[in-house]
Amino acid sequence: MTLSTINITDRDHQIAKLSAIAIALSLVEFFFPSPIPGVKPGIANIIILYTIFKFDIRMGIWVSLIRVFVTSIILGSFLSPTFFLSLSGALLSLLSLIIFKNLNRQYFSIISLSLIASLAHIFGQFIIVRIWIIPHNGIFYLLPIFIVSAFIFGLVTAIVTNKLLQLNPKK
Amino acid sequence: MALIKKLLQSYKVIKVGDWFVILLFCALIIFSIKSLWNLPKGEYLEIYKKNEILATYSLNQKITKKINGIKGVTEIMIDNGRVRFSESPCPKKYCIHQGWINKANQMIVCIPNQISISIIGPKRGYDAINY
């Protein structure tokens, strides 16, 4: 019988810590009432953007997916429509970040990436809503509200993340 | 003041490409509002008394119709694409205060006199979606 050992690296510890913060922020957001139903600021995304900029995109993917799964398990919405909404949003915004991460840093800062990711998040959720949850074209009537909120919260997330990165510069 | 200073500092972070992305985003917002919030104009007017359709009129005319409800005479004014209640025997006149309607699927209801009008567009839409 072979003994299998798992080597826990510093990187794993780092992922665990960042995921814990992201999960905590998601839970805080869950218990705060939102002014418009369905519109949430997504403050956990600050941590994910921070991870991607401070470390690398692979770590950001880990933190984002761990956050989605663990938050849904804690809130009891695992495998429910809410879970798939947040998963599709997270996957599409990660995909957009993978595509656009090589944008020239001289001309594009964290703000562009945050805006692109927040837009991708909205579209990821909308695809699921349109195909599965409310299969009717009437929901496109709500799309402008979500695009405007994506713009506002994308900007806010970027500014906060930028401040965080200034406080903890890359080694 | 401190907040404004901080906002100005974050303004410095924005680079040329960011302005480009922000402008694109604003264009997307304007485009989505214009294309998605543009409801079709109505074409026909249906007048209901209780649950029955009393009459259907085209909206492309300028006439005033008098309809006998259960309390008295209601006057409905059609004016080239829009319509309103102009006279009603009801006590609170909510139906009159609602003013003109012109888009498909909009309606005005007068409960005391049991008269309601509804605009029909090219396609009949839903008044509510349950899921």
Coordinates of C-alpha atoms in Angstrom, one line a residue:
Chain A
M1 CA 0.0 0.0 0.0
T2 CA 1.4 3.3 -1.0
L3 CA 1.1 6.2 1.2
S4 CA -0.1 9.3 -0.6
T5 CA 0.9 12.6 0.8
I6 CA -0.3 16.0 -0.1
N7 CA 2.2 18.7 0.0
I8 CA 0.6 21.9 1.1
T9 CA 2.4 24.8 -0.3
D10 CA 2.4 28.5 0.7
R11 CA 0.3 29.1 -2.4
D12 CA -2.4 26.8 -1.1
H13 CA -2.4 28.7 2.2
Q14 CA -2.7 31.9 0.3
I15 CA -5.6 30.6 -1.8
A16 CA -7.4 29.5 1.4
K17 CA -7.0 32.8 3.1
L18 CA -8.2 34.8 0.1
S19 CA -11.1 32.5 -0.4
A20 CA -12.1 32.8 3.2
I21 CA -12.2 36.6 2.9
A22 CA -14.2 36.4 -0.4
I23 CA -16.7 34.0 1.2
A24 CA -17.1 36.3 4.3
L25 CA -17.7 39.3 2.0
S26 CA -20.3 37.3 0.0
L27 CA -22.1 36.4 3.2
V28 CA -22.1 40.0 4.4
E29 CA -23.6 41.0 1.1
F30 CA -26.2 38.3 1.3
F31 CA -27.5 39.6 4.6
F32 CA -27.7 43.2 3.5
P33 CA -30.9 44.2 1.8
S34 CA -30.3 45.4 -1.8
P35 CA -32.1 48.5 -3.0
I36 CA -33.2 46.9 -6.3
P37 CA -34.1 43.2 -6.2
G38 CA -31.5 41.3 -8.2
V39 CA -28.9 44.0 -8.2
K40 CA -26.0 43.2 -5.9
P41 CA -22.7 45.1 -5.6
G42 CA -20.6 41.9 -5.7
I43 CA -18.0 43.0 -3.1
A44 CA -16.3 39.6 -3.1
N45 CA -15.1 40.4 -6.6
I46 CA -12.7 42.9 -5.0
I47 CA -10.8 40.0 -3.5
I48 CA -10.8 38.1 -6.8
L49 CA -9.5 41.0 -8.8
Y50 CA -6.9 41.7 -6.1
T51 CA -5.8 38.0 -6.3
I52 CA -5.4 38.2 -10.0
F53 CA -3.4 41.4 -9.9
K54 CA -1.3 40.6 -6.9
F55 CA -0.6 36.9 -7.8
D56 CA -1.8 35.4 -11.1
I57 CA -4.9 34.4 -13.0
R58 CA -4.8 30.7 -11.9
M59 CA -5.0 31.7 -8.3
G60 CA -7.9 34.0 -9.1
I61 CA -9.8 31.2 -10.8
W62 CA -9.3 29.0 -7.7
V63 CA -10.5 31.7 -5.3
S64 CA -13.5 32.6 -7.5
L65 CA -14.7 29.0 -7.8
I66 CA -14.1 28.1 -4.2
R67 CA -16.1 31.2 -3.2
V68 CA -19.0 30.2 -5.5
F69 CA -19.2 26.6 -4.2
V70 CA -18.6 27.3 -0.5
T71 CA -20.9 30.3 -0.3
S72 CA -23.7 28.3 -1.9
I73 CA -23.1 25.4 0.5
I74 CA -23.2 27.7 3.5
L75 CA -26.4 29.5 2.3
G76 CA -28.0 26.2 1.3
S77 CA -28.4 27.1 -2.3
F78 CA -26.0 24.5 -3.7
L79 CA -27.3 23.2 -7.1
S80 CA -30.3 25.6 -7.0
P81 CA -30.9 28.2 -9.6
T82 CA -29.1 30.8 -7.5
F83 CA -26.0 28.7 -7.5
F84 CA -26.0 28.2 -11.2
L85 CA -26.6 31.9 -11.7
S86 CA -23.6 32.8 -9.6
L87 CA -21.5 30.0 -11.2
S88 CA -22.3 31.1 -14.8
G89 CA -21.5 34.7 -13.9
A90 CA -18.2 33.7 -12.3
L91 CA -17.2 31.4 -15.1
L92 CA -17.9 34.0 -17.8
S93 CA -16.2 36.8 -16.0
L94 CA -13.1 34.6 -15.4
L95 CA -13.2 33.7 -19.1
S96 CA -13.2 37.3 -20.1
L97 CA -10.3 38.0 -17.6
I98 CA -8.3 35.2 -19.2
I99 CA -8.9 36.6 -22.6
F100 CA -8.2 40.2 -21.7
K101 CA -5.4 39.7 -19.1
N102 CA -2.7 40.5 -21.6
L103 CA -4.0 43.9 -22.4
N104 CA -1.2 46.4 -22.5
R105 CA -0.8 47.6 -18.9
Q106 CA 0.6 50.9 -20.2
Y107 CA -2.8 51.9 -21.7
F108 CA -5.3 49.7 -19.8
S109 CA -5.4 49.6 -16.0
I110 CA -7.4 47.5 -13.6
I111 CA -10.5 49.6 -14.4
S112 CA -10.8 48.2 -17.9
L113 CA -10.5 44.7 -16.7
S114 CA -13.0 45.2 -13.9
L115 CA -15.6 46.7 -16.3
I116 CA -15.1 43.9 -18.8
A117 CA -15.4 41.3 -16.2
S118 CA -18.6 42.8 -14.6
L119 CA -20.2 43.0 -18.0
A120 CA -19.3 39.4 -18.7
H121 CA -20.7 38.5 -15.3
I122 CA -24.1 40.1 -16.2
F123 CA -24.2 38.3 -19.6
G124 CA -23.3 35.0 -18.0
Q125 CA -26.2 35.3 -15.7
F126 CA -28.6 36.6 -18.3
I127 CA -27.8 33.6 -20.6
I128 CA -28.8 31.2 -17.8
V129 CA -31.9 33.2 -16.9
R130 CA -33.1 33.4 -20.6
I131 CA -32.4 29.7 -21.3
W132 CA -33.5 28.1 -18.1
I133 CA -35.1 30.2 -15.4
I134 CA -37.4 32.6 -17.3
P135 CA -37.5 31.4 -20.9
H136 CA -39.2 34.5 -22.2
N137 CA -37.9 37.5 -24.1
G138 CA -39.7 39.8 -21.7
I139 CA -36.7 39.7 -19.4
F140 CA -34.6 41.7 -21.9
Y141 CA -36.6 44.6 -20.7
L142 CA -34.5 44.4 -17.5
L143 CA -31.1 44.2 -19.2
P144 CA -30.4 48.0 -19.2
I145 CA -30.8 48.2 -15.4
F146 CA -28.3 45.4 -15.0
I147 CA -25.8 46.9 -17.5
V148 CA -25.9 50.2 -15.7
S149 CA -25.4 48.5 -12.3
A150 CA -22.5 46.5 -13.8
F151 CA -20.9 49.7 -14.9
I152 CA -21.3 51.4 -11.5
F153 CA -20.2 48.4 -9.4
G154 CA -17.4 47.5 -11.9
L155 CA -15.9 51.0 -11.4
V156 CA -16.3 50.9 -7.6
T157 CA -14.7 47.4 -7.4
A158 CA -11.8 48.6 -9.5
I159 CA -11.2 51.7 -7.4
V160 CA -11.3 49.7 -4.2
T161 CA -9.0 47.0 -5.5
N162 CA -6.6 49.6 -6.8
K163 CA -6.5 51.1 -3.3
L164 CA -5.8 47.7 -1.8
L165 CA -3.0 47.0 -4.3
Q166 CA -1.5 50.4 -3.4
L167 CA -1.5 49.5 0.2
N168 CA 0.0 46.0 -0.5
P169 CA 2.4 46.5 -3.4
K170 CA 3.6 43.4 -5.4
K171 CA 6.8 41.9 -4.1
Chain B
M1 CA -13.2 67.3 1.1
A2 CA -11.1 64.3 1.9
L3 CA -13.5 62.2 -0.2
I4 CA -13.2 64.5 -3.2
K5 CA -9.4 64.4 -2.9
K6 CA -9.5 60.6 -2.8
L7 CA -11.7 60.5 -5.8
L8 CA -9.3 62.8 -7.7
Q9 CA -6.5 60.5 -6.8
S10 CA -8.3 57.5 -8.2
Y11 CA -9.0 59.6 -11.3
K12 CA -5.2 59.6 -12.0
V13 CA -5.3 55.8 -12.2
I14 CA -7.5 55.9 -15.3
K15 CA -5.4 55.5 -18.5
V16 CA -6.2 56.1 -22.1
G17 CA -7.5 52.6 -22.8
D18 CA -9.7 52.9 -19.8
W19 CA -11.4 55.9 -21.2
F20 CA -12.0 53.9 -24.4
V21 CA -13.5 51.0 -22.4
I22 CA -15.7 53.5 -20.4
L23 CA -16.9 55.2 -23.5
L24 CA -17.7 51.8 -25.1
F25 CA -19.6 50.8 -22.0
C26 CA -21.6 54.1 -22.0
A27 CA -22.4 53.5 -25.7
L28 CA -23.6 50.0 -24.8
I29 CA -25.8 51.4 -22.0
I30 CA -27.4 54.0 -24.3
F31 CA -27.9 51.4 -27.1
S32 CA -29.5 48.9 -24.8
I33 CA -31.9 51.5 -23.3
K34 CA -32.9 52.7 -26.7
S35 CA -33.3 49.3 -28.3
L36 CA -34.8 47.4 -25.3
W37 CA -37.0 50.0 -23.7
N38 CA -38.7 50.9 -27.0
L39 CA -42.1 49.4 -26.6
P40 CA -44.2 49.1 -29.7
K41 CA -46.9 51.7 -30.2
G42 CA -50.4 50.4 -30.0
E43 CA -52.7 50.1 -32.9
Y44 CA -56.1 49.2 -31.6
L45 CA -58.2 50.0 -28.5
E46 CA -60.3 47.5 -26.8
I47 CA -63.1 48.7 -24.5
Y48 CA -64.3 46.4 -21.8
K49 CA -67.5 46.5 -19.7
K50 CA -67.1 44.0 -16.8
N51 CA -65.5 41.1 -18.6
E52 CA -66.9 41.6 -22.1
I53 CA -65.3 43.4 -25.0
L54 CA -67.8 46.2 -25.9
A55 CA -66.0 47.5 -28.9
T56 CA -62.6 47.7 -30.7
Y57 CA -61.5 50.9 -32.3
S58 CA -58.5 51.9 -34.4
L59 CA -56.2 54.4 -32.6
N60 CA -55.6 56.3 -35.8
Q61 CA -58.5 58.7 -35.5
K62 CA -59.8 61.6 -33.4
I63 CA -63.1 60.9 -31.8
T64 CA -64.8 60.9 -28.5
K65 CA -66.9 57.8 -27.5
K66 CA -69.6 57.7 -24.8
I67 CA -70.0 54.4 -23.1
N68 CA -72.7 53.4 -20.6
G69 CA -71.2 51.8 -17.5
I70 CA -73.1 50.5 -14.5
K71 CA -73.0 53.9 -12.8
G72 CA -73.3 56.3 -15.7
V73 CA -71.7 57.5 -18.9
T74 CA -67.9 57.3 -19.4
E75 CA -66.3 59.4 -22.1
I76 CA -63.2 58.1 -23.8
M77 CA -61.2 60.3 -26.1
I78 CA -59.0 58.8 -28.9
D79 CA -56.5 61.2 -30.3
N80 CA -54.3 59.9 -33.1
G81 CA -52.4 57.1 -31.4
R82 CA -53.2 57.9 -27.8
V83 CA -56.3 57.5 -25.6
R84 CA -57.6 58.7 -22.2
F85 CA -60.7 58.8 -20.1
S86 CA -62.1 62.3 -20.3
E87 CA -65.4 62.0 -18.3
S88 CA -66.3 59.5 -15.7
P89 CA -69.0 59.2 -13.1
C90 CA -66.7 57.6 -10.5
P91 CA -66.0 59.5 -7.3
K92 CA -62.2 59.6 -7.3
K93 CA -61.5 60.0 -11.0
Y94 CA -58.4 57.8 -10.9
C95 CA -59.0 56.7 -14.5
I96 CA -59.0 60.4 -15.7
H97 CA -55.9 61.2 -13.7
Q98 CA -54.0 58.4 -15.3
G99 CA -53.9 60.6 -18.4
W100 CA -53.0 59.5 -21.9
I101 CA -51.7 56.0 -22.8
N102 CA -50.2 55.1 -26.2
K103 CA -48.1 52.0 -25.9
A104 CA -49.1 48.4 -26.5
N105 CA -50.4 46.5 -23.5
Q106 CA -51.1 49.6 -21.4
M107 CA -54.5 49.9 -19.9
I108 CA -56.7 52.1 -17.8
V109 CA -59.3 50.7 -15.5
C110 CA -62.3 52.4 -13.9
I111 CA -63.5 50.1 -11.1
P112 CA -66.7 52.0 -10.0
N113 CA -68.1 52.2 -13.5
Q114 CA -66.7 48.8 -14.5
I115 CA -65.2 50.1 -17.7
S116 CA -61.6 49.4 -18.7
I117 CA -59.7 50.1 -21.9
S118 CA -56.6 48.3 -23.2
I119 CA -54.3 49.0 -26.1
I120 CA -53.5 46.2 -28.5
G121 CA -50.2 46.2 -30.3
P122 CA -49.1 44.2 -33.3
K123 CA -48.7 41.2 -31.0
R124 CA -50.6 40.4 -27.8
G125 CA -48.2 40.5 -24.9
Y126 CA -48.4 39.2 -21.4
D127 CA -49.6 41.3 -18.5
A128 CA -47.6 39.2 -16.0
I129 CA -45.2 36.3 -16.0
N130 CA -45.1 33.8 -13.3
Y131 CA -42.4 31.3 -12.8

